[in-house]
Short mmCIF file of C-alpha atoms and ligand atoms in Angstrom, two decimals:
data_model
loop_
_atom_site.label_atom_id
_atom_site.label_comp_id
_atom_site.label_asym_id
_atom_site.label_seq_id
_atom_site.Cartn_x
_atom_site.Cartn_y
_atom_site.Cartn_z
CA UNK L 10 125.41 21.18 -131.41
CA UNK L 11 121.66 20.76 -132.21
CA UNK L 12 119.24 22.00 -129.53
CA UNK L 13 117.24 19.28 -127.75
CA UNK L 14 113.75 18.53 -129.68
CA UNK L 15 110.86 19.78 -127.98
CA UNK L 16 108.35 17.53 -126.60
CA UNK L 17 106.00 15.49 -129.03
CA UNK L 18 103.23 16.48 -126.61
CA UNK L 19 101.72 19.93 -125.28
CA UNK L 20 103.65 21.28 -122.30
CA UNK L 21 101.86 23.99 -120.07
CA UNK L 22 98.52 23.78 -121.24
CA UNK L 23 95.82 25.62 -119.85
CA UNK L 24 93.21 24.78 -117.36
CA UNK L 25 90.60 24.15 -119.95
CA UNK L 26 92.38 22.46 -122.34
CA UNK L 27 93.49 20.28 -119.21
CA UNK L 28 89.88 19.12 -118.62
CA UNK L 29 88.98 18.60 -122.39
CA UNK L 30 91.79 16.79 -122.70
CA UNK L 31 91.05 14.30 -119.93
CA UNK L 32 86.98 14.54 -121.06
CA UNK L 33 88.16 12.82 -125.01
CA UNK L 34 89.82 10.34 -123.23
CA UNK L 35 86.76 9.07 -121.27
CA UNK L 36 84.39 6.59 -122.30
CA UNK L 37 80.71 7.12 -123.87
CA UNK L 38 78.04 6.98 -120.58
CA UNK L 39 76.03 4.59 -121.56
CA UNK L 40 72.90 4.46 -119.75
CA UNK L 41 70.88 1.75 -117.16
CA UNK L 42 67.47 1.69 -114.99
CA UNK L 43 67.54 1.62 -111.11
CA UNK L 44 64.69 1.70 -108.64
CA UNK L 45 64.16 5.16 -107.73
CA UNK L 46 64.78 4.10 -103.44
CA UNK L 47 68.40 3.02 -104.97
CA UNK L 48 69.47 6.09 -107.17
CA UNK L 49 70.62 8.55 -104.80
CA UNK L 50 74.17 10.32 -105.97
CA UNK L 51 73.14 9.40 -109.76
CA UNK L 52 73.27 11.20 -112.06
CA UNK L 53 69.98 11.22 -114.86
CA UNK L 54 70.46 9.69 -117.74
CA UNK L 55 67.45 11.35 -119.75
CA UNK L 56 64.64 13.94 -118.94
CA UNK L 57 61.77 12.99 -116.77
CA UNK L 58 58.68 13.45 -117.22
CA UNK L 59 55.72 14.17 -114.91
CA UNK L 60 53.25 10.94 -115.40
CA UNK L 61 50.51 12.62 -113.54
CA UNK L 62 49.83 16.00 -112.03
CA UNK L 63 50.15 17.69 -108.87
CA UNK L 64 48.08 17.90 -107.23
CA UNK L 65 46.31 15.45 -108.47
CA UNK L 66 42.94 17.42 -108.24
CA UNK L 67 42.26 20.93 -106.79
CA UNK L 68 42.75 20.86 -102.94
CA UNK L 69 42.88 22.48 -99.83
CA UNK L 70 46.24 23.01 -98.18
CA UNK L 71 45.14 23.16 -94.64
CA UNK L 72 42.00 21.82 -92.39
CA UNK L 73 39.23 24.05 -92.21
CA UNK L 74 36.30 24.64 -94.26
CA UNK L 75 35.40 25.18 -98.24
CA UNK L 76 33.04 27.49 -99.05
CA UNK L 77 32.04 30.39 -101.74
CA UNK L 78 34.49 33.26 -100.56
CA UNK L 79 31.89 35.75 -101.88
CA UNK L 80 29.77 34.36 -99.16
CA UNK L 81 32.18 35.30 -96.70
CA UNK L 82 34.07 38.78 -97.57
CA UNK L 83 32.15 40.74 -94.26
CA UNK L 84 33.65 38.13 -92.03
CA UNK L 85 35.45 39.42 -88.68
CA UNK L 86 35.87 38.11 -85.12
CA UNK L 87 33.09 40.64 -83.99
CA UNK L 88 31.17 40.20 -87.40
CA UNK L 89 31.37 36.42 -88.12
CA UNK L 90 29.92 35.08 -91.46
CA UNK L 91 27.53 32.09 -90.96
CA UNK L 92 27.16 28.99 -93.13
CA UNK L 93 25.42 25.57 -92.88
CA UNK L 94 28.10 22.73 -92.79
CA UNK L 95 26.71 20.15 -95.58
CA UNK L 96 29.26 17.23 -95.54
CA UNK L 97 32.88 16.54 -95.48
CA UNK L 98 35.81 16.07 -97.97
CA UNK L 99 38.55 14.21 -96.79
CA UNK L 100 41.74 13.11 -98.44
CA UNK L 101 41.01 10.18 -101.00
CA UNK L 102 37.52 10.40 -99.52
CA UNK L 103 35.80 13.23 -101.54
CA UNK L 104 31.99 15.03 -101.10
CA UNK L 105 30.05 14.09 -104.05
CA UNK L 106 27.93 16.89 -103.89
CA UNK L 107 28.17 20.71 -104.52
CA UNK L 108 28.56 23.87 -101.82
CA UNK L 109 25.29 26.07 -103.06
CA UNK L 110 25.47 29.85 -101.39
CA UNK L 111 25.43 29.71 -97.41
CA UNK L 112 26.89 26.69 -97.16
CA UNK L 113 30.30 25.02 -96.92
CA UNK L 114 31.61 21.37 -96.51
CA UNK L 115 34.56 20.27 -93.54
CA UNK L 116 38.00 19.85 -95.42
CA UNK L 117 40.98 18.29 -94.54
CA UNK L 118 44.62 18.80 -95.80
CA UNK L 119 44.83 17.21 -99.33
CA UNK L 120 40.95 16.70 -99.78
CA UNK L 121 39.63 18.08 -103.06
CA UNK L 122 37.64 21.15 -103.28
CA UNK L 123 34.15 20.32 -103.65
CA UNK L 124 32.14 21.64 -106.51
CA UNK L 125 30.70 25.01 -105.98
CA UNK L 126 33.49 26.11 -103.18
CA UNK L 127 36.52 28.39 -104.63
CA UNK L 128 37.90 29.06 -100.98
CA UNK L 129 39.12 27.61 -97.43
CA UNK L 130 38.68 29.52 -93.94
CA UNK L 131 41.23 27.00 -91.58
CA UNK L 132 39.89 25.33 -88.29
CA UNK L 133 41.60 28.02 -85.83
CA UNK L 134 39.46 30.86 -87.47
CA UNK L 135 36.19 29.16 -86.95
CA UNK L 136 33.78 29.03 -84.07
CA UNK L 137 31.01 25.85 -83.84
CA UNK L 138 27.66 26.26 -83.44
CA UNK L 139 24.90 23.77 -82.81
CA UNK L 140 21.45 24.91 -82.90
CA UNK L 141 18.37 23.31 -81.15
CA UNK L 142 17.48 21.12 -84.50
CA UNK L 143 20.29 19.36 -85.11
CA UNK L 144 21.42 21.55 -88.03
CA UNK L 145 25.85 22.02 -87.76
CA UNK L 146 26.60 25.60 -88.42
CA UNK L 147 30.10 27.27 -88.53
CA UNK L 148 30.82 30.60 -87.75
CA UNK L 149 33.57 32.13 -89.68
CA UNK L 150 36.18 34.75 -87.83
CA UNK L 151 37.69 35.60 -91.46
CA UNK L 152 37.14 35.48 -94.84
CA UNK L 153 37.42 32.40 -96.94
CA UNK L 154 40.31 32.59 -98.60
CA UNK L 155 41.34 31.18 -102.03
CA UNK L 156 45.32 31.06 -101.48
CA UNK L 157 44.83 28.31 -99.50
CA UNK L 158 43.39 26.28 -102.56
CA UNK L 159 46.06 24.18 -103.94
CA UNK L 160 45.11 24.44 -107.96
CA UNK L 161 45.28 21.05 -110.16
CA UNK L 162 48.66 20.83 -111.51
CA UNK L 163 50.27 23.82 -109.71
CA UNK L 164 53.26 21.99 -108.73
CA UNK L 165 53.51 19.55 -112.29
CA UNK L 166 51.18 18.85 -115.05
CA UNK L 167 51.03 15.42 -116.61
CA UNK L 168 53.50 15.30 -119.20
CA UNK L 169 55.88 18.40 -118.07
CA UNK L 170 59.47 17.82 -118.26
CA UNK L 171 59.97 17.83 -114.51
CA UNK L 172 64.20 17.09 -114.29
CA UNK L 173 66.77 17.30 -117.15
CA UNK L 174 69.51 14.83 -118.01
CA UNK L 175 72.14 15.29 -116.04
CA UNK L 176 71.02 16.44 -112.87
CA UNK L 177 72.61 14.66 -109.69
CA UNK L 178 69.83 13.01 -107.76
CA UNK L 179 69.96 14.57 -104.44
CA UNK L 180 67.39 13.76 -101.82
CA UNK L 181 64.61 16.43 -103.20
CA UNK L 182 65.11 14.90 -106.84
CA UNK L 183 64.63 11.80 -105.67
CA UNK L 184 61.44 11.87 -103.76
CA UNK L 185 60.37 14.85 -107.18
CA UNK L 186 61.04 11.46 -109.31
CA UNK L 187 58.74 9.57 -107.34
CA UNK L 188 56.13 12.35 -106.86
CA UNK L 189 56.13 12.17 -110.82
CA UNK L 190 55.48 8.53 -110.71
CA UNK L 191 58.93 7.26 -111.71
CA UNK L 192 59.43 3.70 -109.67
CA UNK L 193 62.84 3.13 -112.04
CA UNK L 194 64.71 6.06 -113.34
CA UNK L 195 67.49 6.15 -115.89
CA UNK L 196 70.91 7.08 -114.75
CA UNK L 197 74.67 7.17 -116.01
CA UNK L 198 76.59 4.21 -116.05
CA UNK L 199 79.36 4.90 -113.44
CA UNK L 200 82.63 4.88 -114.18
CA UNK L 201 84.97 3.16 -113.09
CA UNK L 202 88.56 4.55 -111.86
CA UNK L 203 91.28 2.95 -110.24
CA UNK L 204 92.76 5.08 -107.49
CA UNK L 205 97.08 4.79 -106.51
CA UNK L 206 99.34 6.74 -104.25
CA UNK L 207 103.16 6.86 -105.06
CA UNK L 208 105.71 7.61 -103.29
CA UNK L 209 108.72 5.63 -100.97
CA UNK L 210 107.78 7.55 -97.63
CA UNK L 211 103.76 7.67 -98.19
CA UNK L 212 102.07 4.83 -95.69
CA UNK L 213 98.70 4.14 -95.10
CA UNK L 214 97.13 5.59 -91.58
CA UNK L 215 96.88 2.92 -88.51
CA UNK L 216 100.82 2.02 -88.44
CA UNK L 217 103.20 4.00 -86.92
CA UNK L 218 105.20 6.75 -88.62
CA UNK L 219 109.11 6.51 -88.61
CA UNK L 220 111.00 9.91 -89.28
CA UNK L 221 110.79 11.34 -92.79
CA UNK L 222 107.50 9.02 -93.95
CA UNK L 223 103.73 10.74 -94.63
CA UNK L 224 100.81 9.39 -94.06
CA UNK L 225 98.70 8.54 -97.14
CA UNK L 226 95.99 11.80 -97.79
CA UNK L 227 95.62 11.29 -101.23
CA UNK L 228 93.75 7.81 -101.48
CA UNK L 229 91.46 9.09 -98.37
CA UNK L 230 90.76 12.58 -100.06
CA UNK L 231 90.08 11.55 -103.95
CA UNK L 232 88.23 8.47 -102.87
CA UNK L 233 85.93 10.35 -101.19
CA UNK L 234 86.01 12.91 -104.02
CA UNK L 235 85.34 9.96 -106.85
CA UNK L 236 82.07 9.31 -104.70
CA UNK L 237 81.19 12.86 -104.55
CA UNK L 238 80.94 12.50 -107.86
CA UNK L 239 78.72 9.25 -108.46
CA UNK L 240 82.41 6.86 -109.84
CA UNK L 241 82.86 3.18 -108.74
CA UNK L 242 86.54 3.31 -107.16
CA UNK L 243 88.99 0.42 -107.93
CA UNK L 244 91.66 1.48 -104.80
CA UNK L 245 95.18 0.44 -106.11
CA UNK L 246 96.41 0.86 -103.02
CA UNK L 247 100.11 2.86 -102.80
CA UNK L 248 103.47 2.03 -104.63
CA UNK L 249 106.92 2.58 -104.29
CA UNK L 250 109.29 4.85 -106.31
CA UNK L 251 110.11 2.16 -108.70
CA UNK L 252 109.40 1.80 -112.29
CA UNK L 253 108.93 -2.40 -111.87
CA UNK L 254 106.38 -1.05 -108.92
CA UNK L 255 104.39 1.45 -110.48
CA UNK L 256 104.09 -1.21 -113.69
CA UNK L 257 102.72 -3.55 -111.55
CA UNK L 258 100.40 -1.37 -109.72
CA UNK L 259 98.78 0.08 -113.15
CA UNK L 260 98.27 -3.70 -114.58
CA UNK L 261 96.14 -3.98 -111.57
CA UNK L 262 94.01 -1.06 -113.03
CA UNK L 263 92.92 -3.59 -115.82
CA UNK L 264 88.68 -2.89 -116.36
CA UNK L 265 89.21 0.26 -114.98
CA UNK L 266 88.25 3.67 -117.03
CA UNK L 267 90.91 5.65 -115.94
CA UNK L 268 93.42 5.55 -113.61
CA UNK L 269 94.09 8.61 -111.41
CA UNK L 270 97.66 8.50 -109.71
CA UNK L 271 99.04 10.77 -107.37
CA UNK L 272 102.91 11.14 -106.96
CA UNK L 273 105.85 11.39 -109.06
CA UNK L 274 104.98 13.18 -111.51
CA UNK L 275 107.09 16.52 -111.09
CA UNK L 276 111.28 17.27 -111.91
CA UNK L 277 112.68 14.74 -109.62
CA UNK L 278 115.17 11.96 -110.18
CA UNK L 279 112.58 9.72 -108.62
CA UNK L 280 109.25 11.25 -110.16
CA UNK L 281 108.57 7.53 -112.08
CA UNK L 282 105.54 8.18 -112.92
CA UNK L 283 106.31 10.76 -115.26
CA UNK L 284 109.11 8.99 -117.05
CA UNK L 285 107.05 5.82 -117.45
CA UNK L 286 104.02 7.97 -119.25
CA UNK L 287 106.70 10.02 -121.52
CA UNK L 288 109.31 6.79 -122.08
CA UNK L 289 106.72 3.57 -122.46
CA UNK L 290 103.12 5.08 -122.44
CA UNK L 291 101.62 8.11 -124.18
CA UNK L 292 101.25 11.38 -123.38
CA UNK L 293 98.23 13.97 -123.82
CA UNK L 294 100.25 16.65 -121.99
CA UNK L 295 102.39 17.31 -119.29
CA UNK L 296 101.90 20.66 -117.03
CA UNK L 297 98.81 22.89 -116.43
CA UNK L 298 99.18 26.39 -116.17
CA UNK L 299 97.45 26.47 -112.63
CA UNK L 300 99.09 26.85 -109.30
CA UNK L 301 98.39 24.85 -106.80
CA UNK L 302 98.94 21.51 -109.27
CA UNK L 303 101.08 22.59 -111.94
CA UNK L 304 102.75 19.06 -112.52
CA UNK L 305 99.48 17.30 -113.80
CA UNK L 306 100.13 14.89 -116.52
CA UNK L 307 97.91 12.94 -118.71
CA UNK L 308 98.68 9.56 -120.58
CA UNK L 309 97.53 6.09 -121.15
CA UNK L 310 99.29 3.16 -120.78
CA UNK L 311 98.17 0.35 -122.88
CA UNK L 312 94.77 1.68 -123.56
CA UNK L 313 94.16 2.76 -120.26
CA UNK L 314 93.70 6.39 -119.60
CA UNK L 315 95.89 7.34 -116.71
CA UNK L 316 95.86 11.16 -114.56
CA UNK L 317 98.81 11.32 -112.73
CA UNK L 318 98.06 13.76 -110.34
CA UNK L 319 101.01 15.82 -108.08
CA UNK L 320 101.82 14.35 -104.52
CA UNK L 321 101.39 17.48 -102.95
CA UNK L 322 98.15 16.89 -100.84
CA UNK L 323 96.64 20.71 -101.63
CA UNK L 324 97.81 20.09 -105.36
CA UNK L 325 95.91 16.80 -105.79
CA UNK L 326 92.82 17.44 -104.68
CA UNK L 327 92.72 20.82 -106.25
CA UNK L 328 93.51 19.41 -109.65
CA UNK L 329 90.48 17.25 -108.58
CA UNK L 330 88.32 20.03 -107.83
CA UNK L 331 89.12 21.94 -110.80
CA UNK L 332 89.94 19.60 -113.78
CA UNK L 333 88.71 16.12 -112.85
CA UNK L 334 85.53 16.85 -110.98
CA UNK L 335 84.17 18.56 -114.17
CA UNK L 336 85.59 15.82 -116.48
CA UNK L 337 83.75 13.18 -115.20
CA UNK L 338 80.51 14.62 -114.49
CA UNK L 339 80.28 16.97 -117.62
CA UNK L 340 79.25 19.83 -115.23
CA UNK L 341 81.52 22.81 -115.24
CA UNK L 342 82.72 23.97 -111.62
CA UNK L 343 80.00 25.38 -109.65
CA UNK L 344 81.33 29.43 -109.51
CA UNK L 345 79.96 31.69 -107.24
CA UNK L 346 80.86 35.70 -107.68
CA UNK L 347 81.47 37.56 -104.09
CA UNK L 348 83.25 40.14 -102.66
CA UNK L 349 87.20 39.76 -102.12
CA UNK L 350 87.79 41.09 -98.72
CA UNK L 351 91.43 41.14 -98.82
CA UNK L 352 93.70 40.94 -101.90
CA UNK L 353 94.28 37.78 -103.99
CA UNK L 354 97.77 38.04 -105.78
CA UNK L 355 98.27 36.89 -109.27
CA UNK L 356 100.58 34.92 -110.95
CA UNK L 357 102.27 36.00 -114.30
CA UNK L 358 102.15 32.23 -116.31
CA UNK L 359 99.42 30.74 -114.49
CA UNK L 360 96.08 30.79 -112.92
CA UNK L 361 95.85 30.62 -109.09
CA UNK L 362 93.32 28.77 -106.99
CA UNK L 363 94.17 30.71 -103.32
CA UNK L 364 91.86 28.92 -99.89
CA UNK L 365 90.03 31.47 -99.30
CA UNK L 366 87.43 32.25 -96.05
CA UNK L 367 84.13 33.06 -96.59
CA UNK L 368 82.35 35.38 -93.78
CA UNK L 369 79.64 37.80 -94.17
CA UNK L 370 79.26 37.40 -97.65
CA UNK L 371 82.46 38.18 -98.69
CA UNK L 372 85.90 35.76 -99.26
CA UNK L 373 89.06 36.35 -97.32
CA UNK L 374 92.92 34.97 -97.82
CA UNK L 375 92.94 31.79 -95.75
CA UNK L 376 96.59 32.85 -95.65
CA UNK L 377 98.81 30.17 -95.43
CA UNK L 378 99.08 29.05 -99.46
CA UNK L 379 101.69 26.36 -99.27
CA UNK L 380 100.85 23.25 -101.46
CA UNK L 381 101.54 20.95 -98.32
CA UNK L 382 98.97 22.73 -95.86
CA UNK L 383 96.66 20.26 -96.04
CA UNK L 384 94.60 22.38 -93.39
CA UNK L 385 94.17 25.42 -95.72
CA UNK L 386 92.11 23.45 -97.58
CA UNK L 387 90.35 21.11 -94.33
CA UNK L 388 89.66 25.00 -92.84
CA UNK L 389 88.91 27.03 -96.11
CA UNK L 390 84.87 27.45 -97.80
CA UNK L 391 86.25 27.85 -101.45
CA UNK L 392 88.83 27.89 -104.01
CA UNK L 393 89.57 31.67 -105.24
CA UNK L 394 90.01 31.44 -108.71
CA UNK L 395 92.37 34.03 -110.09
CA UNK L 396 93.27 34.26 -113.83
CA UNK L 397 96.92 34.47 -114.97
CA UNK L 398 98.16 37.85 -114.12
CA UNK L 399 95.26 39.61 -112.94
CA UNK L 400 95.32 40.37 -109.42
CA UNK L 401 92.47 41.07 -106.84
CA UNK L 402 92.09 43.89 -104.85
CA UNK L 403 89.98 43.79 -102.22
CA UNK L 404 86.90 45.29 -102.45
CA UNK L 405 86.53 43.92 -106.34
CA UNK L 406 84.37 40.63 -107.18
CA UNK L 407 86.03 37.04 -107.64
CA UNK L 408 85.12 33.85 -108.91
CA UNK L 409 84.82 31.40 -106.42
CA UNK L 410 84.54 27.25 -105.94
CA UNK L 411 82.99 26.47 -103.18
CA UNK L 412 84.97 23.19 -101.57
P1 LIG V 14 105.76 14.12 -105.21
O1 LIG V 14 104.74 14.74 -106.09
O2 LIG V 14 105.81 12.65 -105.31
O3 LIG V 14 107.10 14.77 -105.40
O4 LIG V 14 105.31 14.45 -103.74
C1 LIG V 14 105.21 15.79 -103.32
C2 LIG V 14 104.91 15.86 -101.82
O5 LIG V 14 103.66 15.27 -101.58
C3 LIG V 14 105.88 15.14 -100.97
O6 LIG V 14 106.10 15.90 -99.81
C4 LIG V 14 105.19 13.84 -100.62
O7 LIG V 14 105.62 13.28 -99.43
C5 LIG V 14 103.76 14.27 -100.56
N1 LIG V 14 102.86 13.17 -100.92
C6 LIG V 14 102.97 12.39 -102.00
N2 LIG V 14 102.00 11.46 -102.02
C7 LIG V 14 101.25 11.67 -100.92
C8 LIG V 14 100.09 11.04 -100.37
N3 LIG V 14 99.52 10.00 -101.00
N4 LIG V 14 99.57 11.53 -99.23
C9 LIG V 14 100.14 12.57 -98.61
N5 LIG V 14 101.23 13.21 -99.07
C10 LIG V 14 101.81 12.77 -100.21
MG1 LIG V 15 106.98 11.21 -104.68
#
């Protein structure tokens, strides 16, 4: 008797070849111009530039006076400096002429420093005075002080590359892109992936629940993650375990990217999914060496790219987290290093993504592991990430991703 023949595809690949695989099987971003108000969650298509500087002109960060400070270094609330106030720069309303020795000029926050004046005394340190002819004096409780002299350019200088392509536009970017003079900005063409549950017993929330069915995680959870991570979603809705079902669902996915499926995709008799990639459609591999998530598999089906995630709630939006998240945004999983304070065990053929707790700095065992615990992940801070077969002590430093 011959032996079966193996697989024409890879089996058991690891986590990294898992994400390049599903990376070569996305489209090109191409890229397109939205007003700046519109672009938050995009992701930059190209560097920016600064268009001007800023500040625009040397200023004063606070309301006060501008003066020489080498007039004023002897200055003390028993010993106050005096100087003749000789006008006023306000912001976008400047003093035209020059602070000479003894005298200063009143300044407001984001007027420019007049000629002449290198430092700012603020209001609360200064006592008026107003002498018999009319003359304005100040009297100054503390030095003059050039820290509080915004320089020219100090935060961006015309022509600076301010933000890099590929950086998400988060609130701070956004107004940055503005403050550089950016009305439009160019960002990534979103793609666009079609979302589908599987499954005979999975129903949507809102309807009652008869013995034996589950409500629907999966489309709540990755739709939420696909606009996390700046995709149009095309929601597919759920289908049942049946080949002529799951057909029909994934022609709805026409125009659509990729298609991420969750379901069926593991060693059952009714795991559909699976047979229809491996029978009818093609397959890029089936299996990642990772735990939670280990039944991954990823095919097309007439051109379209298709991730058929596991059912298990903890297992698809793990796989998520770890191989699709970084797929579609290009960015690599946002690690941070702390201190295990309990042990993480390893596993001998695969990597292990454990919940784990952060407090005080350091990560604990959520605990409860089980692929089905959807709370482990609701209650856990991060993913801890531990390579095949190298197990954690506590007290040593892991990789974490925060969720
Ligand atoms: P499967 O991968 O289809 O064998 O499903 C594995 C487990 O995940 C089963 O207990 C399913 O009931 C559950 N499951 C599958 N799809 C979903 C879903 N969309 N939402 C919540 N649980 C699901
Ligand atoms: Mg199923």
């Amino acid at each position: 008797m011959t032996p079966p023949a193996p697989p024409a595809f890879p089996m058991h690949v690891s986590v990294d070849e898992a994400r390049a695989h599903l990376g070569a099987l996305l489209p090109e971003r191409t890229a397109e111009t939205v007003p700046v108000a519109d672009a938050a969650g995009r992701t930059l298509a190209s560097d920016l530039l600064a268009l001007v500087s800023h500040p625009s002109a040397t200023e004063s960060a606070l309301d006060g006076i501008a003066a020489r400070e080498a007039d004023t270094l002897t200055a003390t609330a028993t010993t106050p400096v005096r100087l003749r106030v000789v006008g006023e720069s306000r912001a976008g309303v400047p003093f035209t002429g020059r602070v000479e020795a003894g005298e200063c000029v009143r300044i407001y926050t984001g007027a420019p420093l007049p000629p002449g004046a290198d430092a700012i005394c603020p209001v609360e340190q200064l006592d008026e005075e107003r002498p018999e002819d009319g003359g304005e004096h100040v009297l100054l409780r503390r030095p003059a002080s050039p820290a509080d002299v915004r320089p020219e350019g100090g935060d961006f200088r015309t022509g600076e590359v301010v933000m890099r392509a590929g950086q998400r536009l988060t609130a701070p970017r956004l107004a940055l892109a503005a403050a550089l003079g950016h009305a439009q900005v160019p960002v990534r063409r979103r793609l666009r992936v079609a979302l589908l549950s599987t499954g005979d017993e999975v129903v949507p929330p809102g309807q009652p629940l008869l013995a034996g069915q589950v409500y629907d995680s999966n489309s709540v959870g990755l739709h939420a993650m696909l606009r996390e991570c700046d995709c149009d979603v095309v929601p597919l809705g759920h289908a049942p375990d049946s080949p002529q079902a799951l057909q029909a669902a994934i022609d709805r996915a026409g125009g659509a990217d990729v298609l991420l499926t969750s379901g069926g995709v593991s060693m059952g008799k009714y795991d559909f999914m699976r047979d229809l990639l491996i029978e009818q459609g093609r397959v890029s591999f089936w299996k990642v060496r990772m735990r939670p998530g280990g039944p991954a598999i990823l095919g097309g089906w007439n051109g379209l790219p298709v991730f058929g995630l596991p059912g298990n709630p903890v297992s698809s939006l793990v796989v998520f987290q770890v191989i699709v998240r970084p797929a579609l945004t290009g960015q690599p999983p946002q690690t941070l290093r702390l201190r295990a304070a309990t042990p993480f065990r390893a596993l001998g053929d695969r990597a292990a993504f454990w919940r784990g707790v952060i407090e005080g700095g350091s990560v604990r065992d959520y605990g409860q592991q089980g692929s089905g615990v959807l709370r482990s992940l609701s209650d856990a801070d991060a993913l801890v990430v531990v390579p095949q077969g190298q197990a954690v002590q506590a007290g040593d430093d892991v990789d974490v991703i925060l969720l």
